[in-house]
Short mmCIF file of C-alpha atoms in Angstrom, two decimals:
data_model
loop_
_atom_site.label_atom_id
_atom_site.label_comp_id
_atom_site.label_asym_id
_atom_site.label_seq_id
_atom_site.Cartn_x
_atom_site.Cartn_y
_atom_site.Cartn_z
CA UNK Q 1 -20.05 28.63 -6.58
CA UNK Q 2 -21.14 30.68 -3.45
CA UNK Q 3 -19.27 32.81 -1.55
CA UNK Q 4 -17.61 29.84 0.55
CA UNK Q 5 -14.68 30.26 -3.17
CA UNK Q 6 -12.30 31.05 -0.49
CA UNK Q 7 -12.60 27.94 0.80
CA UNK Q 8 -13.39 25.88 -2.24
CA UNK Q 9 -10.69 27.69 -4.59
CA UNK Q 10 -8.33 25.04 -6.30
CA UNK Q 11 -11.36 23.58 -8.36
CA UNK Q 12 -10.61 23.00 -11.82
CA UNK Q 13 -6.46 23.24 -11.54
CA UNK Q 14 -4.11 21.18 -12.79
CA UNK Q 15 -3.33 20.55 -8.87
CA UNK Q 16 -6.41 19.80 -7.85
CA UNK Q 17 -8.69 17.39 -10.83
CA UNK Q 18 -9.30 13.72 -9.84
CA UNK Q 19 -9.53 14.39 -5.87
CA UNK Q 20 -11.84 11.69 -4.27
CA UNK Q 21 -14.72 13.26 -2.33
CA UNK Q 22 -14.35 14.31 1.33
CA UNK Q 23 -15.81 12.34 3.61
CA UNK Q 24 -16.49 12.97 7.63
CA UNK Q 25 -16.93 10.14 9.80
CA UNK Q 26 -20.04 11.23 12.05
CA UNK Q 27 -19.45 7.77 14.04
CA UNK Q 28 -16.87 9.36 17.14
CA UNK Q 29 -19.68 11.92 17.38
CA UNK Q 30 -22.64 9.62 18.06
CA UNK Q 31 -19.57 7.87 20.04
CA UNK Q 32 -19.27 10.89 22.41
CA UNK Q 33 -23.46 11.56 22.69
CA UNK Q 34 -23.51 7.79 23.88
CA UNK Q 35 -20.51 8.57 25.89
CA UNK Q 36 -21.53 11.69 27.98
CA UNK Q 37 -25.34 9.40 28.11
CA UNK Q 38 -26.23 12.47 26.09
CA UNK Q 39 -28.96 12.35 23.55
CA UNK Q 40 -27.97 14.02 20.60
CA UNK Q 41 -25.47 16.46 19.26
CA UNK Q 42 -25.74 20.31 17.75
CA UNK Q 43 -23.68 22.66 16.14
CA UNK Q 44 -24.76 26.10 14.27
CA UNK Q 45 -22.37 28.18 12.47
CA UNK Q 46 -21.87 29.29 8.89
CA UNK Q 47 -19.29 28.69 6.38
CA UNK Q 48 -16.75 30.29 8.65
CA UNK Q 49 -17.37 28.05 11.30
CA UNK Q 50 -14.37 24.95 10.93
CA UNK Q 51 -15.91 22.82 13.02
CA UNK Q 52 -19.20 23.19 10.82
CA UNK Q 53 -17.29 22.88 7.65
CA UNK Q 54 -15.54 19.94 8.67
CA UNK Q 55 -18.60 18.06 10.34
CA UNK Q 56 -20.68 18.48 6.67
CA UNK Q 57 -18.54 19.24 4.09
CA UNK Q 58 -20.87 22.29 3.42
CA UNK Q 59 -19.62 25.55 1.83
CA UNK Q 60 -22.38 27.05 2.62
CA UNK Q 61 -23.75 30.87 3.27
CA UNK Q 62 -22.59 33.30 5.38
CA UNK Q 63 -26.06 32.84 7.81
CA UNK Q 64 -26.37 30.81 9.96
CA UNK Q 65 -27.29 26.69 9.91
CA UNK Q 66 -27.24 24.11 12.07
CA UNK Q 67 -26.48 19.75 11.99
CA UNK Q 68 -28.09 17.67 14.56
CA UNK Q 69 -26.72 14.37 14.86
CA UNK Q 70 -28.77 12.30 16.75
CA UNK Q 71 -27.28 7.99 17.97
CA UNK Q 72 -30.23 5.36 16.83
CA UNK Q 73 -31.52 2.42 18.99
CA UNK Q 74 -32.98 0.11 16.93
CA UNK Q 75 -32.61 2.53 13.80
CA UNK Q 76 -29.23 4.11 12.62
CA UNK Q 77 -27.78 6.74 13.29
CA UNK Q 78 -28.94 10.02 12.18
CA UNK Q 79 -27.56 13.09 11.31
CA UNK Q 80 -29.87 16.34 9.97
CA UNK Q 81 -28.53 19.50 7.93
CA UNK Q 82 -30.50 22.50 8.85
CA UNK Q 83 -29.56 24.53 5.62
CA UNK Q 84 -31.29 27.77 3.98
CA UNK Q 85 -33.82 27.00 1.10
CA UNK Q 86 -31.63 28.55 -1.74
CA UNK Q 87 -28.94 25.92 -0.95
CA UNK Q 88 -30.77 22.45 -0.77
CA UNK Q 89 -29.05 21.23 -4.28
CA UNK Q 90 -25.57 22.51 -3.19
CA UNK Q 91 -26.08 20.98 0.25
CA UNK Q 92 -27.62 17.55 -0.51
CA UNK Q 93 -24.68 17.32 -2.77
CA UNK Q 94 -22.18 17.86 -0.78
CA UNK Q 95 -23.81 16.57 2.44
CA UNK Q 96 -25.82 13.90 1.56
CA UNK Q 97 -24.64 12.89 -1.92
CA UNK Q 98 -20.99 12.70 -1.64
CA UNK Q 99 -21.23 10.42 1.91
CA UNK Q 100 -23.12 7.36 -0.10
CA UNK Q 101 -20.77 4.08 -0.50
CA UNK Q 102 -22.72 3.92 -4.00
CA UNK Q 103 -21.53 4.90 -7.57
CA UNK Q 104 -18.36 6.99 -6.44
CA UNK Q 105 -14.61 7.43 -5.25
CA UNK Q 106 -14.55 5.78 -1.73
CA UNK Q 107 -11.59 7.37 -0.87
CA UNK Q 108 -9.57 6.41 2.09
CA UNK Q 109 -12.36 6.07 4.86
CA UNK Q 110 -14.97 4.35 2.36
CA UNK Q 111 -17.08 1.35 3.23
CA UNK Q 112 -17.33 -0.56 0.13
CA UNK Q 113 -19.77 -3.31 1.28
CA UNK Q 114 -23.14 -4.87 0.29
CA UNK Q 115 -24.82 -1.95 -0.47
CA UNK Q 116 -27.26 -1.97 2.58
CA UNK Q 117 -25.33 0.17 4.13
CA UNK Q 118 -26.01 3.62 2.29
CA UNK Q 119 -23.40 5.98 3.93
CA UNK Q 120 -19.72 5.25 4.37
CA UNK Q 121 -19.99 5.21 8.30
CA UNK Q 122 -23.49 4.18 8.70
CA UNK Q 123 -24.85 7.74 9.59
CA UNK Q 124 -27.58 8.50 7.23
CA UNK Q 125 -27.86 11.85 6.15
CA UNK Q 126 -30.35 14.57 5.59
CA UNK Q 127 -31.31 17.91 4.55
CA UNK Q 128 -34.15 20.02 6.24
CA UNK Q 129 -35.06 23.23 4.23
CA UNK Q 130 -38.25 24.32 6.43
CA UNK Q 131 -38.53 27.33 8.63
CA UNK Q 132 -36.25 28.61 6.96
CA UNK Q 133 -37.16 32.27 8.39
CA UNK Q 134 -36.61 31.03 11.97
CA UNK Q 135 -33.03 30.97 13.65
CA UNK Q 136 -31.04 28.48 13.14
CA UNK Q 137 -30.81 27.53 16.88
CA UNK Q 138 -34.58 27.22 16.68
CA UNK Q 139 -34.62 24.80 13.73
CA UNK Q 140 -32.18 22.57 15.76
CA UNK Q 141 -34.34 22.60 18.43
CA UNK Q 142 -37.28 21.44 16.18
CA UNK Q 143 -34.83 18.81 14.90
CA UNK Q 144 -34.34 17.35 17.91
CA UNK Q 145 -37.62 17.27 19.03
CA UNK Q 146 -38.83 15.42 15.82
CA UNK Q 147 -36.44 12.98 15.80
CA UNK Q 148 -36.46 12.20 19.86
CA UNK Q 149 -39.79 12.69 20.39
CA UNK Q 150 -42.13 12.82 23.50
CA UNK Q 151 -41.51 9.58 24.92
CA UNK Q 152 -38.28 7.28 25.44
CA UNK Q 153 -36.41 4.14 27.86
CA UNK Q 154 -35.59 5.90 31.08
CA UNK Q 155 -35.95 9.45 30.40
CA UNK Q 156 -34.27 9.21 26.97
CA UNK Q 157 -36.00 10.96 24.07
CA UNK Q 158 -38.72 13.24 25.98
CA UNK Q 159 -39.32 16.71 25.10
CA UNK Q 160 -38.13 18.35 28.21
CA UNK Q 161 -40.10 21.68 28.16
CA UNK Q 162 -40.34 23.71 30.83
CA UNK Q 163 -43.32 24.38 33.07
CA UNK Q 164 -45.36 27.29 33.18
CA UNK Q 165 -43.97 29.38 36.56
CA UNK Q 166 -40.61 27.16 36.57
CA UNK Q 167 -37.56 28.76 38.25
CA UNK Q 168 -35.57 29.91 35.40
CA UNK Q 169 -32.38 27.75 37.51
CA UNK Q 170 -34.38 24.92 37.16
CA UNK Q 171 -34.19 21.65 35.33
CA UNK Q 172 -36.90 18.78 34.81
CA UNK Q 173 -35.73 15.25 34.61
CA UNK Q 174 -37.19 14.69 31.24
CA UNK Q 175 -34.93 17.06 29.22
CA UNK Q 176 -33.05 16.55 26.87
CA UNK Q 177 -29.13 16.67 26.87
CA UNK Q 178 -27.38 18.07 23.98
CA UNK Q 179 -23.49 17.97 23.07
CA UNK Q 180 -22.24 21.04 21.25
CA UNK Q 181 -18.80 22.40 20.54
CA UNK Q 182 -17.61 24.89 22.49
CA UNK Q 183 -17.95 27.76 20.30
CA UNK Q 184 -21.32 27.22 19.23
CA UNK Q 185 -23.32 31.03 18.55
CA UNK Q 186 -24.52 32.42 22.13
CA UNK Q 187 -28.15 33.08 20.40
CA UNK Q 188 -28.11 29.71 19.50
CA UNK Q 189 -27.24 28.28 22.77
CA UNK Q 190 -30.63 30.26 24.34
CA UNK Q 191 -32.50 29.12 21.82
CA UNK Q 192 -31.79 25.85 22.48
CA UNK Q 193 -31.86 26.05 26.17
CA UNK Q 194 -35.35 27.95 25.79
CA UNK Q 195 -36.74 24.69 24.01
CA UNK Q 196 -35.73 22.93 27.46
CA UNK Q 197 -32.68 21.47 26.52
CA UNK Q 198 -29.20 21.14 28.74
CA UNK Q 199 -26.25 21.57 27.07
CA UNK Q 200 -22.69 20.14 27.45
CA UNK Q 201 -19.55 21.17 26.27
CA UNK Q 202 -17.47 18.81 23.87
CA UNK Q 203 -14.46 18.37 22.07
CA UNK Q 204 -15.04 15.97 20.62
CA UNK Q 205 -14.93 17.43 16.83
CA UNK Q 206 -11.95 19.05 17.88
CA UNK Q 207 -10.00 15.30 18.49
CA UNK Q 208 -11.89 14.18 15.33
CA UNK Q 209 -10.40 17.12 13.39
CA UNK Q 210 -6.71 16.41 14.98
CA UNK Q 211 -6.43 13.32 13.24
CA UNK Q 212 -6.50 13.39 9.21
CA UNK Q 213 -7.56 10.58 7.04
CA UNK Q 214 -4.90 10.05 3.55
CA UNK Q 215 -7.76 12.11 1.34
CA UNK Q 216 -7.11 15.02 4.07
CA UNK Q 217 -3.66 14.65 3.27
CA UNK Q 218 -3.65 14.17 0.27
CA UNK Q 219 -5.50 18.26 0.30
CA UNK Q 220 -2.71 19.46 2.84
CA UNK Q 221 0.03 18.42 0.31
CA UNK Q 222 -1.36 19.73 -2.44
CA UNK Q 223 -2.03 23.29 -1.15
CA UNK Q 224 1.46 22.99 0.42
CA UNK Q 225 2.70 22.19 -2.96
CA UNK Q 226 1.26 25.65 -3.68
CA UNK Q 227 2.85 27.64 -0.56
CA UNK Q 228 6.44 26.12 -2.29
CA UNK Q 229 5.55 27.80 -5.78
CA UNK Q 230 4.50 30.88 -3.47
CA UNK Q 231 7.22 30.47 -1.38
CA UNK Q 232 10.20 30.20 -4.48
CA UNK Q 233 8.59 32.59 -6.28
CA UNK Q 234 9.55 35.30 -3.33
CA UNK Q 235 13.00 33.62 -3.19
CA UNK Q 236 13.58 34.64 -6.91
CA UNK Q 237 12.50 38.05 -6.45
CA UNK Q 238 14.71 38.53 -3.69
CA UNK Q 239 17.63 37.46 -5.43
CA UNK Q 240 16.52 39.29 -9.17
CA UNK Q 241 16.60 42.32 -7.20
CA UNK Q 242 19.29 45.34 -7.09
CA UNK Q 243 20.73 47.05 -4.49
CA UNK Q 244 20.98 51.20 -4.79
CA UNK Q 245 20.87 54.13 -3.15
CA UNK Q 246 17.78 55.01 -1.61
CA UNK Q 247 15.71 58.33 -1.63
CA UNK Q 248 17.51 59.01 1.54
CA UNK Q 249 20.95 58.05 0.53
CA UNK Q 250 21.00 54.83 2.22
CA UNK Q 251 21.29 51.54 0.15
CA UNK Q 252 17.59 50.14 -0.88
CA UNK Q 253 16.46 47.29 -3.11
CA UNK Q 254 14.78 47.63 -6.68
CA UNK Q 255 12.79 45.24 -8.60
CA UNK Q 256 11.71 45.93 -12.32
CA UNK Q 257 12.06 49.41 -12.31
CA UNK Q 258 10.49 50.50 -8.83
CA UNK Q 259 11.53 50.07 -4.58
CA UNK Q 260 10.70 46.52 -3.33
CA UNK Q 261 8.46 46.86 -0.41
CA UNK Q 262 6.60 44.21 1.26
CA UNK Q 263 3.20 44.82 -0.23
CA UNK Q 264 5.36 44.89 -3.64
CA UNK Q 265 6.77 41.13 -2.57
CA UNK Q 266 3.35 40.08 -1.03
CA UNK Q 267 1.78 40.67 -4.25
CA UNK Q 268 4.22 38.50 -6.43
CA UNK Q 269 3.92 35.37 -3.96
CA UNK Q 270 -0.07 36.41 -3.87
CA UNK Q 271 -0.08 35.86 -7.70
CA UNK Q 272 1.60 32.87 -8.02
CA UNK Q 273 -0.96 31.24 -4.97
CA UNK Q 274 -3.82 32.19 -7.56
CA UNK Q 275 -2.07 30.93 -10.39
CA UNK Q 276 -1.82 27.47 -8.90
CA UNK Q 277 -5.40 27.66 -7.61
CA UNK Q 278 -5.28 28.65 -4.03
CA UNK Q 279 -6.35 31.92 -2.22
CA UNK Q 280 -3.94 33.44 0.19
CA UNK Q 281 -6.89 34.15 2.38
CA UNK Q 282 -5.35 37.48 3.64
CA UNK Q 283 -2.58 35.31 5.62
CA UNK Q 284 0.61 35.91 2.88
CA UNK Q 285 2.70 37.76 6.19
CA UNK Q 286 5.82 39.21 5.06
CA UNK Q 287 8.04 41.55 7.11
CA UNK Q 288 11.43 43.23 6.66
CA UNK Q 289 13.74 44.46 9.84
CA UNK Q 290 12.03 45.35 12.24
CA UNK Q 291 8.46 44.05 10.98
CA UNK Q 292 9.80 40.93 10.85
CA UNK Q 293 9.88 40.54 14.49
CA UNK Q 294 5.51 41.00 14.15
CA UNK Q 295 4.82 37.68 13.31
CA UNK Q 296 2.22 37.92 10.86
CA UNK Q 297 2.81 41.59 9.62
CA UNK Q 298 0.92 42.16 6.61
CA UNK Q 299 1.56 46.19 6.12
CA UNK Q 300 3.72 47.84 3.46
CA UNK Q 301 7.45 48.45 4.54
CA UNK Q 302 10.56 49.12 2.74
CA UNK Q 303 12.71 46.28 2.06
CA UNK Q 304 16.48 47.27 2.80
CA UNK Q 305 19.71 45.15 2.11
CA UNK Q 306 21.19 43.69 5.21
CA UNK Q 307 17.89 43.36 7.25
CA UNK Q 308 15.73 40.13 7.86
CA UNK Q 309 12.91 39.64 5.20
CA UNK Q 310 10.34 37.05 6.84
CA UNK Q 311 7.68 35.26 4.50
CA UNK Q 312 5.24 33.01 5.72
CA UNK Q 313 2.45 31.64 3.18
CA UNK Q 314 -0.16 30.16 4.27
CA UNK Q 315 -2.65 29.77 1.63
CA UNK Q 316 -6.27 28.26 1.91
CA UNK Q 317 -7.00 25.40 -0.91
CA UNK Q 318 -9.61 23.16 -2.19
CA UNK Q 319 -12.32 22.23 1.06
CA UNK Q 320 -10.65 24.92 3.05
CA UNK Q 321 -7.41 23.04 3.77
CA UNK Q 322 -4.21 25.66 4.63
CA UNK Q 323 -0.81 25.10 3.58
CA UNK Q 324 1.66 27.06 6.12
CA UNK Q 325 5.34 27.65 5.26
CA UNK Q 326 8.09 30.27 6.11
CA UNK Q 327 11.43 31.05 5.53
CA UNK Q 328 13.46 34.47 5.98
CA UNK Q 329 15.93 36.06 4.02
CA UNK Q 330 18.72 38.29 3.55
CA UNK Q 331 20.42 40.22 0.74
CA UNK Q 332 23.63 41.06 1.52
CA UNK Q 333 23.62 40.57 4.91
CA UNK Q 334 27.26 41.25 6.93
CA UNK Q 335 26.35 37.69 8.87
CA UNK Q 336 25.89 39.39 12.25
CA UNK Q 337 22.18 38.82 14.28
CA UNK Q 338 21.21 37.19 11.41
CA UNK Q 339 23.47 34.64 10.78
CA UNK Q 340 23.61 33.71 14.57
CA UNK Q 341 19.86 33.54 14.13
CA UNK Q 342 18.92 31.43 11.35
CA UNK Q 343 22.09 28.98 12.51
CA UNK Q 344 20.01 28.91 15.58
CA UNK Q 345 16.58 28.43 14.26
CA UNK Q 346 18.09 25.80 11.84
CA UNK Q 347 19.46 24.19 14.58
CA UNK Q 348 15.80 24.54 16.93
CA UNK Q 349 14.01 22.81 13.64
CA UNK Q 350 16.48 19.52 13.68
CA UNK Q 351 16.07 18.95 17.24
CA UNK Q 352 12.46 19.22 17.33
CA UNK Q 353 12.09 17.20 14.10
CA UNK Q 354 14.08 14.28 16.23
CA UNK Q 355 11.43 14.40 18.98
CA UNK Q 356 8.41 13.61 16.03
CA UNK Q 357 6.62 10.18 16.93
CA UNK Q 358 3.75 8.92 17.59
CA UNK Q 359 3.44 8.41 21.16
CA UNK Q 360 5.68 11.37 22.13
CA UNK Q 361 4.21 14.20 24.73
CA UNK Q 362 3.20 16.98 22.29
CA UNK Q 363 5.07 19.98 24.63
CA UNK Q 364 8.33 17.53 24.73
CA UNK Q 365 8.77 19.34 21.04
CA UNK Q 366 8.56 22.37 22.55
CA UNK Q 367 10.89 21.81 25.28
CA UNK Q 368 13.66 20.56 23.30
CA UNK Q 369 13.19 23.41 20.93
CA UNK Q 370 13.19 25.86 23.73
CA UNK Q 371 16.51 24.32 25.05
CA UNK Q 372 18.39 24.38 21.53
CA UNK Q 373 17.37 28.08 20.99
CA UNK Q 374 18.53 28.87 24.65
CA UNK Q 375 21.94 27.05 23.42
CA UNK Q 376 22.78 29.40 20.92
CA UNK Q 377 22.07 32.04 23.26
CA UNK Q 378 18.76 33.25 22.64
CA UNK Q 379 15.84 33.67 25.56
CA UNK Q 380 13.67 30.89 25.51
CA UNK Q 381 11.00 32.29 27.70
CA UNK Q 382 10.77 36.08 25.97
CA UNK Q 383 7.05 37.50 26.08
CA UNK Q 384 5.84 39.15 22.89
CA UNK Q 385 7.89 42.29 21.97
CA UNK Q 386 11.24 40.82 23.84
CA UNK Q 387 14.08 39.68 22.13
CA UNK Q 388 13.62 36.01 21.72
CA UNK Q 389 11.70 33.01 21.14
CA UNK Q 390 8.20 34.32 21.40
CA UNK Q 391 6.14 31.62 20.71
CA UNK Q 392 5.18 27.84 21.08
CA UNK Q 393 7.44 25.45 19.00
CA UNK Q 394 3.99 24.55 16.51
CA UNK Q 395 0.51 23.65 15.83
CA UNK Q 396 -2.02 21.55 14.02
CA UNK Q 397 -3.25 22.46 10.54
CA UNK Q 398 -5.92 21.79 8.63
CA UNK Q 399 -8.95 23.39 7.89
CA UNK Q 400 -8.17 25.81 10.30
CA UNK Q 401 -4.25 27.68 9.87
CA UNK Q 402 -3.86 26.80 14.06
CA UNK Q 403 -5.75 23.86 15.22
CA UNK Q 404 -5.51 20.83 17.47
CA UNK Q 405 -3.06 19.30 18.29
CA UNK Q 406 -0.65 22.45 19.84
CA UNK Q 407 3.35 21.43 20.11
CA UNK Q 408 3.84 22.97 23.54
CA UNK Q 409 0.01 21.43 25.12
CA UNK Q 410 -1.29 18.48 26.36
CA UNK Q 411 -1.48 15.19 24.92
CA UNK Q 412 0.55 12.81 22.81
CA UNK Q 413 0.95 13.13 18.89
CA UNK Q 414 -0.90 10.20 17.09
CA UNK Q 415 -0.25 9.02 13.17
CA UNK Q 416 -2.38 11.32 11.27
CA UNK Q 417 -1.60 14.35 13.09
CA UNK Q 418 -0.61 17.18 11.07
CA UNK Q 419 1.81 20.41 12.29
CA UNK Q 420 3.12 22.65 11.29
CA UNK Q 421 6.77 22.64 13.25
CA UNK Q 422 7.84 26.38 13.50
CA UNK Q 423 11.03 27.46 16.10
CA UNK Q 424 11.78 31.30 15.55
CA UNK Q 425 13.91 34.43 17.12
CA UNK Q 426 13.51 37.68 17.12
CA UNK Q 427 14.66 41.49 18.49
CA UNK Q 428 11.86 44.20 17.80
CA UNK Q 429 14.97 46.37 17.33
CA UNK Q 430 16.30 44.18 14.37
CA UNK Q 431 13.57 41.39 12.61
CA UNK Q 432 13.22 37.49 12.93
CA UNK Q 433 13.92 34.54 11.68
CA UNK Q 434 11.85 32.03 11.73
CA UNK Q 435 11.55 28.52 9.47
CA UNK Q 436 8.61 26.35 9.33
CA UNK Q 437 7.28 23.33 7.15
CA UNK Q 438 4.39 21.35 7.68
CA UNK Q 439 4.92 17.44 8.51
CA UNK Q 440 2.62 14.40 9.46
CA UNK Q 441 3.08 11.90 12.09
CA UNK Q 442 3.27 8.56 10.79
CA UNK Q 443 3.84 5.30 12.75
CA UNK Q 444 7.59 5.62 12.32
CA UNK Q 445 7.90 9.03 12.61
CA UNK Q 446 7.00 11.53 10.54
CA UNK Q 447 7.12 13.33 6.63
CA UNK Q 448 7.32 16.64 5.57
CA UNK Q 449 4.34 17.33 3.29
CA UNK Q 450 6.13 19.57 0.42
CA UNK Q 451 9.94 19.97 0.89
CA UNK Q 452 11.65 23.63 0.57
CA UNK Q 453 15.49 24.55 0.64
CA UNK Q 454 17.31 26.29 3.44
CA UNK Q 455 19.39 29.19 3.03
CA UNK Q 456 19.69 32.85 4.12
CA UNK Q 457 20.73 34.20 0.96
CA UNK Q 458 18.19 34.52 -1.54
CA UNK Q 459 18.62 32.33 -4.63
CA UNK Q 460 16.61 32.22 -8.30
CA UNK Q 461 14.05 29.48 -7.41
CA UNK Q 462 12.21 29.54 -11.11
#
């Protein structure tokens, strides 16, 4: 395994045997080339790079490689892996191998058919080991210029170069046009425009990415079903643990024989993510009073009877896909801020629940959750570090924690979105509440991926 186990950890559990191969469907990308009358599409990245990950299924290095996907005419479709030398097994495995129709789990987006079509969306696939030495953004560039070549129907497929003593500004007609995603590498972008291509921004992996297929899913719920374990497993310590006076004189909470602090608590639910096969990716946030207004604190406080303990788990699993649930907490609380609070937040999660459907205005969930908070009281409209609701009413998930589509953007929600649905309120001067669970739209509404109980009072989960 390379260094990518972050992304890839979950092999090998009990969770996680039998899973059907991943498979992207390249087809809306050579859809948006023909689209924009573009001629072929790049992106470079490494194994941090999503829209990379997603696009090949690569777990590749930490340097830098590039895919070229480029629409046929009277071939197919084409689509090239630019990968470094030591990885041509791992990537024609996991690029090439695991997108045939033949001798494998089709999953949900398979094309079982006659066998002439090799790959599952009619994209064949390759992996290019040479120059390995040069820059990714240069091996693209070489990519493209192979597979276009010099000449072409009306300007299509022509190298493009620039002339000796041309204004830097300016543009030949022959060039070629290239799609890439927005947050393609600057060096790569020059290196690309240096070979005398134009580029053009697109999202379209982004809308590809919004949308998950059942095997997608089928990862979300499984490292959800993970973030419960994580999630209970904080619950119970919470509620094992006893309150006495503190160093200072004021009441404090002990757990097997020392203080509970949040690093103390972050540890337990951090253990129990490994244990069912899952990293927590440095994303296990867990605050208590104040902190628990920061909404993804991850330093070492005290945790004090009466104040707000927030936990949100959000735990990378097999491929890369995140799970992303939080509660909050309180032992012995006097049912003052916090009770109004959570009442509040409960309430914020119901009504934005009934606004789920496909079809609906994505920032309608937002409104309505704004609107139920402001009900109870609470500022709707605070800016970070007010009292308030802070923050929009969700997001996509996948593999990416905050992706496409947002709850309070543009757009409509469409079956196959996944979000994670996530009202909160907080006071700097006090902590937070905040309760979220990840759901998919469906064409009657939507499901909640892993269910997990509500209650402010900690309770023995295990």
């Amino acid at each position: 395994m390379s260094d990518g186990a972050d992304a890839d950890a979950g092999e090998g559990s009990p969770d996680s045997d039998h899973l059907p191969p991943l498979r992207t469907d390249l087809t809306p990308i050579v859809e948006a080339v023909d689209a924009a009358d573009a001629d072929a599409f790049v992106a470079v990245g490494d194994r941090f790079d999503d829209d990379l990950r997603y696009l090949t299924r690569f777990s590749g290095p930490d340097r830098a490689y590039a895919l070229v996907v480029v629409p046929g005419t009277d071939a197919a479709d084409r689509a090239v892996l630019c990968a470094p030398s030591l990885f041509r097994e791992q990537s024609q495995g996991e690029f090439v191998s695991s997108a045939r129709t033949r001798g494998g789990n089709g999953g949900d987006d398979a094309n079982h058919g006659d066998g002439e079509n090799e790959f599952h969306d009619g994209v064949a696939r390759e992996v290019r080991t040479e120059r390995a030495a040069d820059h990714a953004g240069e091996r693209a560039a070489a990519v493209v210029r192979d597979l276009l070549g010099d000449e072409g129907e009306e300007g299509k497929k022509k190298e493009g170069r620039r002339e000796d003593g041309e204004n830097e500004g300016e543009r030949e007609d022959d060039e070629h046009t290239l799609l890439v995603p927005p947050s393609i590498p600057h060096d790569a972008a020059v290196y690309l425009d240096r070979a005398g291509n134009a580029l053009a921004s697109t999202d379209a992996v982004e809308r590809a990415r919004s949308r998950k297929t059942d095997t997608e899913i089928d990862r979300l719920c499984r490292v959800q079903r993970a973030a419960v374990a994580g999630m209970a497993r904080a619950e119970t310590v919470l509620a094992e643990s006893e309150v006495v006076d503190g160093e200072t004189g004021s009441p404090a909470l002990r757990w097997e024989g020392a203080p509970l602090t949040t690093e103390r608590l972050r540890r337990a639910v951090n253990a129990t993510l490994a244990a069912r096969g899952v990293r927590d990716a440095g994303d296990t946030a867990i605050g208590a009073g104040p902190s628990a207004a920061d909404h993804h604190f991850v330093g070492d406080d005290p945790i004090r009877p009466g104040e707000t303990v927030l936990i949100d788990v959000s735990p990378r699993g097999p491929d890369g896909y995140r799970g992303d649930l939080t509660r909050a907490f309180v032992v012995e609380g006097d049912g003052g801020w916090e009770r109004r609070a959570y009442l509040a937040v409960e309430s914020a999660r119901e009504a934005a629940l009934a606004e789920i459907e496909a079809g609906v205005p994505a920032k309608t969930v937002h409104g309505e959750t704004a609107a139920e908070l402001a009900a109870y009281g609470f500022d709707p409209n605070a800016e970070e570090g007010e009292a308030g609701f802070t923050h929009g009413a969700g997001h996509g998930v996948g593999v990416s924690l905050h992706e496409s589509p947002s709850l309070s953007g543009a757009g409509e929600l469409r079956p196959g979105h996944v979000v994670a649905v996530e009202p909160g309120v907080y006071d700097p001067n006090v902590g937070g509440i905040r309760l979220e669970d990840l759901v998919v739209v469906t064409e009657e509404g939507y499901e909640v991926l892993a269910e997990y109980p509500f209650g402010i009072v900690p309770v023995e989960r295990e």
